[in-house]
CSV table of C-alpha atoms in Angstrom, one decimal:
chain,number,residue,atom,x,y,z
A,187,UNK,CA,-10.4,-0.8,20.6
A,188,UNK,CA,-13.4,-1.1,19.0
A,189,UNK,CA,-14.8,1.9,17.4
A,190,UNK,CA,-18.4,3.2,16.8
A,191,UNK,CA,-19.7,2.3,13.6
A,192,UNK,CA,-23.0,4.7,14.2
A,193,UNK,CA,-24.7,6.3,16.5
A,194,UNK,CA,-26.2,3.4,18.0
A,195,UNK,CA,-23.3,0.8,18.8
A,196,UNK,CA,-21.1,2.4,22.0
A,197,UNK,CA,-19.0,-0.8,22.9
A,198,UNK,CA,-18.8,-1.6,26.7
A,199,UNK,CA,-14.8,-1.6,26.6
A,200,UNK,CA,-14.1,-0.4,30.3
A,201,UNK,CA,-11.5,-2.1,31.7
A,202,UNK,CA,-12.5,-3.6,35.7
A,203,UNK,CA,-10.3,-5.2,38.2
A,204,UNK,CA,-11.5,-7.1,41.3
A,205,UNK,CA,-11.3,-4.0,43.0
A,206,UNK,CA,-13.7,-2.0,41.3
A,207,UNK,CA,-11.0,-0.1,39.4
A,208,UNK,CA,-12.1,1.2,35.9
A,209,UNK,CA,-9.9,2.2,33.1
A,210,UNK,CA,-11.9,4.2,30.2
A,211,UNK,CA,-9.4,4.8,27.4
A,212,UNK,CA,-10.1,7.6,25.2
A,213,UNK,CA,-8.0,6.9,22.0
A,214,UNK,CA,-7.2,10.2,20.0
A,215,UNK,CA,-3.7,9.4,18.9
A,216,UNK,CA,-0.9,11.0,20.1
A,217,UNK,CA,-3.6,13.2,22.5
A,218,UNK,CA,-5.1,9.7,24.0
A,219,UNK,CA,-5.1,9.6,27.7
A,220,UNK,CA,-6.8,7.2,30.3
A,221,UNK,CA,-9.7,7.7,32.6
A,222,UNK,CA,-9.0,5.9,35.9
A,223,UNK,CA,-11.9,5.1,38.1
A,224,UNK,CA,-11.5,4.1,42.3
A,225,UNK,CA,-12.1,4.6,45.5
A,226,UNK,CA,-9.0,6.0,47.2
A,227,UNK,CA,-7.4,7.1,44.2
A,228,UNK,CA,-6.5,11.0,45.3
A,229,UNK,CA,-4.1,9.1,47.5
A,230,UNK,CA,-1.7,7.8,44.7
A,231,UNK,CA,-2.3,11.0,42.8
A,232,UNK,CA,1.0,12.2,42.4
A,233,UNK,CA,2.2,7.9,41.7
A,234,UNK,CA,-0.1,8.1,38.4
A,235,UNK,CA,0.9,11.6,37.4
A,236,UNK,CA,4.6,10.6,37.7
A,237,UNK,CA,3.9,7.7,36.2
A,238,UNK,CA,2.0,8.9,33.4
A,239,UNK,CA,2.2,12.1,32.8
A,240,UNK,CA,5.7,12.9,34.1
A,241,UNK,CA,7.5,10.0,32.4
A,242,UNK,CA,9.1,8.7,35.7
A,243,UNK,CA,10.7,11.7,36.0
A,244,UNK,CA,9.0,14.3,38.0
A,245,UNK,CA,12.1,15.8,39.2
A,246,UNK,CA,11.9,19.6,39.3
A,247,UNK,CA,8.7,19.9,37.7
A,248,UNK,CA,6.0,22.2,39.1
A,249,UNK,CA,2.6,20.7,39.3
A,250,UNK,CA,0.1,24.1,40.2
A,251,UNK,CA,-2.8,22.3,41.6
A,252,UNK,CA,-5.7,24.8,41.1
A,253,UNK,CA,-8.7,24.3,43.5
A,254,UNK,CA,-11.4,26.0,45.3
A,255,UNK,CA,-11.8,27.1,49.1
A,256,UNK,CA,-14.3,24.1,50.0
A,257,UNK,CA,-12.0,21.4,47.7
A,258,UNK,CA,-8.9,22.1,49.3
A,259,UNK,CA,-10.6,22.0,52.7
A,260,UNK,CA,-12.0,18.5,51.9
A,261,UNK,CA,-9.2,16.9,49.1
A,262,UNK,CA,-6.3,19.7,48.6
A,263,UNK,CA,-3.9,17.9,51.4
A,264,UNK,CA,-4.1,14.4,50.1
A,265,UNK,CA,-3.8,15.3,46.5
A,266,UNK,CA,-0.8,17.9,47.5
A,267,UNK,CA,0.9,15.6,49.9
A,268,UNK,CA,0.9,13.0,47.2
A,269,UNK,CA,2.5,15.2,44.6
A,270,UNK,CA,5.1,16.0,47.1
A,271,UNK,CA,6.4,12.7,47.9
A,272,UNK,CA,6.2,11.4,44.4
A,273,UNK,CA,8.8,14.2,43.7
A,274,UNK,CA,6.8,17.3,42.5
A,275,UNK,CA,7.6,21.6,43.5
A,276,UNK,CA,3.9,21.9,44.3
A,277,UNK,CA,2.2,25.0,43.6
A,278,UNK,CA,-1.1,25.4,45.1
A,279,UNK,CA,-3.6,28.3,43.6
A,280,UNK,CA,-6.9,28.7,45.4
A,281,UNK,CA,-9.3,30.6,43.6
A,282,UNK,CA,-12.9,31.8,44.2
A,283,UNK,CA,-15.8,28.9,43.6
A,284,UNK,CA,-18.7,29.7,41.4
A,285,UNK,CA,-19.7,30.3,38.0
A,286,UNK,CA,-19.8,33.9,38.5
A,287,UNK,CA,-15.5,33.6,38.9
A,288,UNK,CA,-15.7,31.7,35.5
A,289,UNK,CA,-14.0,34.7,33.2
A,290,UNK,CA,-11.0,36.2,31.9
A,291,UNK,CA,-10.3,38.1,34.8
A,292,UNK,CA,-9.9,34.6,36.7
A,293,UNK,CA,-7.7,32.9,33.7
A,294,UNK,CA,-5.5,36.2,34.0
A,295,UNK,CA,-4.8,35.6,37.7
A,296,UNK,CA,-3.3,32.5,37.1
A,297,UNK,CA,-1.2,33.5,34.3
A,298,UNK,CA,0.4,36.2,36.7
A,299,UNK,CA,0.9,32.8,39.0
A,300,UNK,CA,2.5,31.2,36.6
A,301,UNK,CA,4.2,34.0,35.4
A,302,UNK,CA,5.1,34.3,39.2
A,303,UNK,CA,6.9,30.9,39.1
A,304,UNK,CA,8.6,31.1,36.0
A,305,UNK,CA,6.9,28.3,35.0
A,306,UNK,CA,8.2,26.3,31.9
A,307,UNK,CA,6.5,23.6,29.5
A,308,UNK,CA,7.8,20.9,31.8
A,309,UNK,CA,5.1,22.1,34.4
A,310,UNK,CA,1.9,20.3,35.3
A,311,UNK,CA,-1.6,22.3,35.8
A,312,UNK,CA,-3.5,20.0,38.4
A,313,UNK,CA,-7.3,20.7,38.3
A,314,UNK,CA,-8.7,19.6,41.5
A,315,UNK,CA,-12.4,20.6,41.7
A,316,UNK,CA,-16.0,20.1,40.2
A,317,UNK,CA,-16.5,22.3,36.3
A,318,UNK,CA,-15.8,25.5,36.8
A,319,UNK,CA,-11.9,24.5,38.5
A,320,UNK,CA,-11.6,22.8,35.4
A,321,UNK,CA,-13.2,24.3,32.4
A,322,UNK,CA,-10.6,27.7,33.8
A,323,UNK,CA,-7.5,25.4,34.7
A,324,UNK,CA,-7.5,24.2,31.8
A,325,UNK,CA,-8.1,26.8,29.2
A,326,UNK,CA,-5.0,28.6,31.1
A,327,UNK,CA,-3.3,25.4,30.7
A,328,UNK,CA,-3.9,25.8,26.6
A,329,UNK,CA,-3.3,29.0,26.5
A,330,UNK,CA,0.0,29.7,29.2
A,331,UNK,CA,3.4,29.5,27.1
A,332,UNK,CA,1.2,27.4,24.1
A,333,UNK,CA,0.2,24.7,26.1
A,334,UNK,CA,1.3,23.1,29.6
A,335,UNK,CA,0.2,19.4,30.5
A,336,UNK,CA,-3.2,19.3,32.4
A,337,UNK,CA,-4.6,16.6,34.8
A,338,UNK,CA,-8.3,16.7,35.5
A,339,UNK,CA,-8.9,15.3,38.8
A,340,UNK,CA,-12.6,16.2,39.2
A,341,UNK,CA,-14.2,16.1,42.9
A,342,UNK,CA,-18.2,16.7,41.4
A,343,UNK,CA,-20.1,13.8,40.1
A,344,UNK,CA,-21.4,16.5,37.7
A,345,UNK,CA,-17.0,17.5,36.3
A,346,UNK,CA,-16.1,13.4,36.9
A,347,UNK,CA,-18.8,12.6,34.0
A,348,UNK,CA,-18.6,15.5,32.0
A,349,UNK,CA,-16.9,19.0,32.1
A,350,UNK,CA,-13.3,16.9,33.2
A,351,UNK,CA,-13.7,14.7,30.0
A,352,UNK,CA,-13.2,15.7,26.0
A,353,UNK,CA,-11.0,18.4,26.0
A,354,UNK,CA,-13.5,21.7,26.1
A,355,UNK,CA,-12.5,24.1,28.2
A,356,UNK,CA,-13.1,28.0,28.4
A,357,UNK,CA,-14.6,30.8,30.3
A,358,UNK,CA,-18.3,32.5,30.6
A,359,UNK,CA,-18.2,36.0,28.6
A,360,UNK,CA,-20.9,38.9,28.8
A,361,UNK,CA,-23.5,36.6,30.1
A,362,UNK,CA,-22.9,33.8,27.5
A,363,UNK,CA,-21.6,30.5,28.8
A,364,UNK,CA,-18.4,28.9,27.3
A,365,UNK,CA,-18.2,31.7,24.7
A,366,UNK,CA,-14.2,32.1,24.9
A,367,UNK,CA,-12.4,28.6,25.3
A,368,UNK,CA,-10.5,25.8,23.4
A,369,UNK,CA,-10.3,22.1,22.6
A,370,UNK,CA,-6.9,20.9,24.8
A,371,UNK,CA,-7.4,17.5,26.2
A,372,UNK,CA,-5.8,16.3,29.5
A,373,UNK,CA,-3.3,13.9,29.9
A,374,UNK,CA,-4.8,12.0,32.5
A,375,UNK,CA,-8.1,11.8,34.2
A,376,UNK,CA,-8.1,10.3,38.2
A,377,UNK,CA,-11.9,9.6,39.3
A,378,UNK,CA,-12.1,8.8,42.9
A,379,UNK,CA,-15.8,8.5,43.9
A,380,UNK,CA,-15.0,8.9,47.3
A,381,UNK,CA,-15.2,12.6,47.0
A,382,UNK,CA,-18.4,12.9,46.3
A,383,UNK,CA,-19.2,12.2,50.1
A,384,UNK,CA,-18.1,15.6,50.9
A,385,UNK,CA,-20.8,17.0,48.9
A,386,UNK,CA,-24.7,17.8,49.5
A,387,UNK,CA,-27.5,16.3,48.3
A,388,UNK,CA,-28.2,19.3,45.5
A,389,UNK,CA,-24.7,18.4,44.5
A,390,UNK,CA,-24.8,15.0,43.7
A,391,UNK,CA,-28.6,15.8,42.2
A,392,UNK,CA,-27.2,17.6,39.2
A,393,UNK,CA,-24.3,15.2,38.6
A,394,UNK,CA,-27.0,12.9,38.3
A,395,UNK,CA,-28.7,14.4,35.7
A,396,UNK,CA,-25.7,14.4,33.7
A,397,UNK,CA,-25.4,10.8,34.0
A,398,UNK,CA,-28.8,10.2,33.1
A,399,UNK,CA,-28.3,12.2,29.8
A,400,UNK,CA,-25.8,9.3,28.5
A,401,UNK,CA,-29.4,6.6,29.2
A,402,UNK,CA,-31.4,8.9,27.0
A,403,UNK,CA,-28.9,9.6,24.4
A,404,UNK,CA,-26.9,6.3,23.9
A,405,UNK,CA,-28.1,3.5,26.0
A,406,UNK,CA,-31.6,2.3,26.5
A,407,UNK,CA,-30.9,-0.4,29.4
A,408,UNK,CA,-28.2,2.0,30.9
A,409,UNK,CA,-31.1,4.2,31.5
A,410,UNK,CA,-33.1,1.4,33.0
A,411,UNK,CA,-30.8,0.8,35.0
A,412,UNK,CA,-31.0,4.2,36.7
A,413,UNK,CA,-34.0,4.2,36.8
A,414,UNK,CA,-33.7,1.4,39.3
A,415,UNK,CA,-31.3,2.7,41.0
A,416,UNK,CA,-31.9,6.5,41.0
A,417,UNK,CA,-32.3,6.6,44.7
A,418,UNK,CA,-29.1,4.8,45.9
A,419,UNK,CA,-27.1,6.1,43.1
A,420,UNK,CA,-28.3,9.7,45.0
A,421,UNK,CA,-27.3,8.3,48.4
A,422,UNK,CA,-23.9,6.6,47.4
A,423,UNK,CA,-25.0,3.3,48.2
A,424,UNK,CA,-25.6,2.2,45.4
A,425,UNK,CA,-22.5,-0.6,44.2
A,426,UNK,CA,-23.2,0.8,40.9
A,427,UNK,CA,-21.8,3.7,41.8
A,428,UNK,CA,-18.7,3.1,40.1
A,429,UNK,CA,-20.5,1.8,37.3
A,430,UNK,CA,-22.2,4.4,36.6
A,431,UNK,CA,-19.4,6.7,36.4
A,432,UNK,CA,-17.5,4.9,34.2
A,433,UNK,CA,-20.1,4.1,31.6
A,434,UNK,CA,-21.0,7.7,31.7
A,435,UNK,CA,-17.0,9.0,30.9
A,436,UNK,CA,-17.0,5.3,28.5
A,437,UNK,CA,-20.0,7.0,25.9
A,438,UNK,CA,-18.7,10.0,26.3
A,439,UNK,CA,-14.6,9.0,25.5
A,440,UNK,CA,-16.3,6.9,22.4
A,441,UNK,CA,-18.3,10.0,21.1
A,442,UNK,CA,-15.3,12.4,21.4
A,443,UNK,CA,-13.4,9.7,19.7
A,444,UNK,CA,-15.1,10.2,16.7
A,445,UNK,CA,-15.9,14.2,16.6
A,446,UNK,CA,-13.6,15.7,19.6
A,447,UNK,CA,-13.6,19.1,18.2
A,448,UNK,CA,-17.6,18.8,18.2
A,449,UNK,CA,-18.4,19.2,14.5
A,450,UNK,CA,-21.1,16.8,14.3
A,451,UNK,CA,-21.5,13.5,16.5
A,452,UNK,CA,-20.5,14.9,19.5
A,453,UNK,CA,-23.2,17.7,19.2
A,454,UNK,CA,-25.6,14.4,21.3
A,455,UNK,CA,-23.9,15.7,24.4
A,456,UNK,CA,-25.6,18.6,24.6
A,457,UNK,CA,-29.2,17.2,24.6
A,458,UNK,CA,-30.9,19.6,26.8
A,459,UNK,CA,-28.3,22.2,27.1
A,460,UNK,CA,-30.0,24.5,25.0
A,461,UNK,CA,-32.9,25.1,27.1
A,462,UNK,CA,-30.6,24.5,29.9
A,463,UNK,CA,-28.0,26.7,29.2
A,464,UNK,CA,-30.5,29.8,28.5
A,465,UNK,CA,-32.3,29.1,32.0
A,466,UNK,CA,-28.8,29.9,33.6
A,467,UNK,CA,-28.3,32.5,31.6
A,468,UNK,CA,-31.6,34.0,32.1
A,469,UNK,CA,-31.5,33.8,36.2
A,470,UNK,CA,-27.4,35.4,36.2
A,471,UNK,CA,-26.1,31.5,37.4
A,472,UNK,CA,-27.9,32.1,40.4
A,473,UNK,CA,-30.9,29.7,40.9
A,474,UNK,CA,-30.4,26.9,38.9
A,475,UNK,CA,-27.2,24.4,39.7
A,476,UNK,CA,-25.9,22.8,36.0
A,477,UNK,CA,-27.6,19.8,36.2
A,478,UNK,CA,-30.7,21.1,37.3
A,479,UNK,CA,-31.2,23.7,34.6
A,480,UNK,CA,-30.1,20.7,31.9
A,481,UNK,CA,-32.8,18.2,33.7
A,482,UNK,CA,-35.0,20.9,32.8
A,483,UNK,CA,-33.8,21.6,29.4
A,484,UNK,CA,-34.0,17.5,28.7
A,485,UNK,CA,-37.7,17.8,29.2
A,486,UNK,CA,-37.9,20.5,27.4
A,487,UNK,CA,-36.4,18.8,24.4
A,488,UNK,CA,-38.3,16.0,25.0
A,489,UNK,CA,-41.4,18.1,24.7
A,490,UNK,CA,-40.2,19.4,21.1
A,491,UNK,CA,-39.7,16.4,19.9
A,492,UNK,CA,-43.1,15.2,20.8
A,493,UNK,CA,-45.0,17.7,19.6
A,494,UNK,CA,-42.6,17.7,16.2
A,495,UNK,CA,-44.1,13.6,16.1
A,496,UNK,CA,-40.3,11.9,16.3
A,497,UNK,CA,-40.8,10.9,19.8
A,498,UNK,CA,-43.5,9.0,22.2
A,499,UNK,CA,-45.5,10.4,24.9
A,500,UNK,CA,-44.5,7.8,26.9
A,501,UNK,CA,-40.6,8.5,26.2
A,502,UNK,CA,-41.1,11.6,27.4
A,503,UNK,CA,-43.1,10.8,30.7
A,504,UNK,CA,-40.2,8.5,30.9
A,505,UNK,CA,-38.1,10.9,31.2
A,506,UNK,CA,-40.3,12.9,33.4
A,507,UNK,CA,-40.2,10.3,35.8
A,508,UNK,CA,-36.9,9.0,36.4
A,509,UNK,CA,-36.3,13.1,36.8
A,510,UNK,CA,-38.7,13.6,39.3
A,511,UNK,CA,-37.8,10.7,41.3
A,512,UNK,CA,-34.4,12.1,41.7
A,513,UNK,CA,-36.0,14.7,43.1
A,514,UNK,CA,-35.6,17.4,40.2
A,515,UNK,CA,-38.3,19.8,39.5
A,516,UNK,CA,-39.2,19.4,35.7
A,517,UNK,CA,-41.3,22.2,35.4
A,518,UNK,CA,-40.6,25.8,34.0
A,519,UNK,CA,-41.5,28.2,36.8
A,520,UNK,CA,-44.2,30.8,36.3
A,521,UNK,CA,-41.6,33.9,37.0
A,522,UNK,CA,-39.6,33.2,34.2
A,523,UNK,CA,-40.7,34.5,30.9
A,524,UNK,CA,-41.0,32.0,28.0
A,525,UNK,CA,-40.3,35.0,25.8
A,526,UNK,CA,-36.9,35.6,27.3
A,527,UNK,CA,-35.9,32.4,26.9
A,528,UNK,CA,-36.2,32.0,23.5
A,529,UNK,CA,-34.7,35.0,23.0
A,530,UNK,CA,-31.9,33.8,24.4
A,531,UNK,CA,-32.0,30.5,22.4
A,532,UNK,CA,-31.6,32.8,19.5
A,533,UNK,CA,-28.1,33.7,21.1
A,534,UNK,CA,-26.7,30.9,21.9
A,535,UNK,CA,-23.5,29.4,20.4
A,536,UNK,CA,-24.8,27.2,18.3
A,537,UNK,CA,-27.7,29.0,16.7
A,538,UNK,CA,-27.4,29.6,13.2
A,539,UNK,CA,-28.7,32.6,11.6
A,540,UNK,CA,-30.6,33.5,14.8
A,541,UNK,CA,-32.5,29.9,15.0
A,542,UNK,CA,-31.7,27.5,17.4
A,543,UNK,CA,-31.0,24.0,17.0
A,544,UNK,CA,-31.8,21.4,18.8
A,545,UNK,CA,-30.2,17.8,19.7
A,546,UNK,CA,-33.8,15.6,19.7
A,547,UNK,CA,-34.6,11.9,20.8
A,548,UNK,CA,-35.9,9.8,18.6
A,549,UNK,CA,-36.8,6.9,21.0
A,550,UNK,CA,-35.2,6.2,24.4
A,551,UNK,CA,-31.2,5.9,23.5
A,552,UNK,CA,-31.2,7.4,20.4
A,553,UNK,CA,-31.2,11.2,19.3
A,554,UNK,CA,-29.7,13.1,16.2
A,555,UNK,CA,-28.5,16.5,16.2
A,556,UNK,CA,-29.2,19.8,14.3
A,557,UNK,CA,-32.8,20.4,14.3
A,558,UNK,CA,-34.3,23.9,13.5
A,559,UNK,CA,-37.5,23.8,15.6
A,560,UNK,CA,-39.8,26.4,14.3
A,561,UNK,CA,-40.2,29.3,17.4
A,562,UNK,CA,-44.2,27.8,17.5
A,563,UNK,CA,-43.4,24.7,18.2
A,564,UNK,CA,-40.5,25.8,21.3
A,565,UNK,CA,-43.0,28.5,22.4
A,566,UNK,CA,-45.7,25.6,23.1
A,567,UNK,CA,-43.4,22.8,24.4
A,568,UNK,CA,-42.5,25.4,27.0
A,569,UNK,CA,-46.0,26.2,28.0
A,570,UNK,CA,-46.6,22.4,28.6
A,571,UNK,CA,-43.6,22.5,30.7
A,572,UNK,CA,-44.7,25.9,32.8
A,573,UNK,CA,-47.9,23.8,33.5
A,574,UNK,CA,-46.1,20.7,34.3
C-alpha cells in the first residue's frame, strides 16, 4: 500500500466490488484493521466479527454491544441477532444518548457491567451508535482489564467518517471536550450506509460537514465533487453516497497512518474544531450539533487565514457556499460573545501557553497545522463572521 509522501499525495487505494462494497485498509502494523463499506452490512455483522475479529472462533465469547435508546430501536435487533447466530453470548448495554452522558460517570457504568459479567480479554465491546456510543465504548474498552477488542459499527454519517475511525476515544470532563481519553484502535470497522435513513435531516447535515472537511483539507476535486452533489448526498440519493464515505474514512486511514497518536500530520483533522469545539463548549452541548458548530468553526478558520494573507477570498466564499447550500448557517450569532470564545480558545487542549493554534488552508486541499494567530487577528475574523 502506497504511502503518503507529503501532505499533498493521499492515494485513492479503496478497494470496490460490483456491489458497491468498499474496503479502506488502515495499515498500522500489528493494530491494522479494515474499514468495510455496504449496504446491508449490519446483517452479516456477527459473520465479519467472527471472521475477523474472533478468529473463527467465537465460541463463548461475550460481545457487549453498547448502544443508545433510538439505535437499538432502529439497528440493535439486526446487529444482535447476527452476533447470536454466528455464535456469540450477547450482552446488550443501553445507555443514555447525548453529549451531556459523555463522562466518567457513564465509562463507570459499564465497567460495573462488565464487572457484572465477568468478562475476560476474550470479550468483544460492540459500539453500535453515532460518536458519543463510540468515543465512551471504546475508551472503556482501553481501559477494562487493559484492553478488550472493540468493533466500531457506527450508525451517524457524522461517527462512520470520523469519531469511529483512528483510534481516539475518551470522555467530556468539567466542560472540556475529549479531555480524559486514549489512543486504542478497533479491530474492525462495518459501515453500512443504510442506517443513515433512520436519521433526520439535522443529522445527516453535520455528518456532512465532516465529509466536506476531507475536500478542504486534502482533496481539491473531492470537494468539487460535493459541491455538486451536496444536495443528494443530503437526501441519500446521491450514488456517491458510498463514495463519499469511503473516501472520507480513505484520507483519514492515510493520515492516521502516518501520525495515529496525533503529534503532527494528523493535527489537519481538526481544521475548524477549534472554533468549533469552543462554540459547544460555550452553549453546554446544547444548540449546536458537531458538525454544525465545526461548519462554523471551518469558516472561521477560513476567515483567519484570509486576513493572515495565506488564503484567497474566493477560497473562503468557496467554502461559504458549498456550507450554505447544505443548508448550514455560517454565521456567528449575535448572542454569543466573541470574548468568551476566545477565552475559551485559550483553554482548549491544544493551546500552548494560553495561545491557541490553529490548522489553516493554504488553498483549497491543502492546510498546515500549528499556527499561533495573534488574539487581533481571531477577534476580527469572528466579527466578519457575526456579520456574515
Amino acid at each position: 500500500m502506497r504511502k503518503l509522501k507529503n501532505k499533498s499525495d493521499v492515494s485513492a487505494d479503496i478497494t470496490v466490488d460490483a456491489l458497491k462494497s468498499y474496503n479502506v485498509h488502515l495499515d498500522l502494523g500489528a493494530r491494522s484493521y479494515d474499514i468495510l463499506v455496504e449496504r446491508g452490512l449490519l446483517a452479516r455483522a456477527g459473520q465479519e466479527i467472527a471472521q475477523r475479529v474472533a478468529g473463527g472462533d467465537p465460541a463463548g465469547r461475550a460481545a457487549v454491544v453498547i448502544t443508545n435508546p433510538k439505535v437499538e430501536l432502529y439497528h440493535g435487533k439486526a446487529v444482535m441477532d447476527s452476533l447470536t447466530a454466528a455464535g456469540f453470548r450477547v450482552v446488550p448495554v443501553v445507555l443514555a444518548a447525548g453529549e451531556t452522558y459523555k463522562t466518567l460517570q457513564t465509562v463507570r457504568r459499564l465497567y460495573k457491567v462488565f464487572h457484572a459479567e465477568q468478562l475476560d480479554r476474550r470479550a468483544i465491546v460492540v459500539a453500535l451508535g453515532g460518536g458519543v456510543i463510540g468515543d465512551v465504548a471504546g475508551f472503556a474498552a482501553a481501559s477494562y482489564n487493559r484492553g478488550l477488542d472493540l468493533v466500531q459499527i457506527p450508525t451517524t454519517l457524522l461517527a462512520q467518517v470520523d469519531s469511529s475511525v483512528g483510534g481516539k476515544t475518551g470522555v467530556n470532563f468539567d466542560n472540556a471536550k475529549n479531555l480524559i481519553g486514549a489512543f486504542y484502535q478497533p479491530k474492525l470497522v462495518l459501515i453500512d450506509p443504510d442506517t443513515l435513513r433512520s436519521l433526520p435531516i439535522r443529522e445527516r447535515r453535520s455528518g456532512l460537514a465532516e465529509i466536506i472537511k476531507y475536500g478542504i483539507i486534502y482533496d481539491k476535486p473531492f470537494f468539487d465533487m460535493l459541491e455538486r452533489e451536496v444536495g443528494s448526498l443530503l437526501r441519500l440519493s446521491s450514488n456517491q453516497l458510498e463514495y463519499a464515505i469511503s473516501r472520507s474514512c480513505e484520507i483519514k486511514a492515510r493520515v492516521v497512518e502516518q501520525d495515529e497518536r496525533d503529534e503532527g500530520l494528523r493535527a489537519i483533522l481538526n481544521y475548524g474544531h477549534t472554533v468549533g469545539h469552543a462554540l459547544e463548549s460555550i452553549t453546554h452541548y446544547r444548540v449546536y450539533r458537531h458538525g454544525e458548530a465545526i461548519a462554523i468553526g471551518m469558516v472561521s478558520a477560513a476567515l483567519i487565514g484570509e486576513e493572515l494573507g495565506l488564503s484567497s477570498s474566493s477560497d473562503t466564499d468557496a467554502i461559504i457556499r458549498i456550507f450554505t447550500s447544505a443548508g448550514f448557517h455560517v454565521h456567528i450569532g449575535e448572542e454569543i460573545a466573541v470574548g468568551g470564545v476566545m477565552r475559551l480558545l485559550s483553554w482548549d487542549k491544544k493551546a500552548v501557553d494560553g495561545t491557541a493554534r490553529f490548522v489553516l488552508m493554504e488553498k483549497l486541499g491543502r492546510v498546515t497545522p500549528g499556527h499561533n494567530v495573534p488574539p487581533d487577528v481571531i477577534r476580527r475574523a469572528l466579527e466578519r463572521q457575526q456579520a456574515l
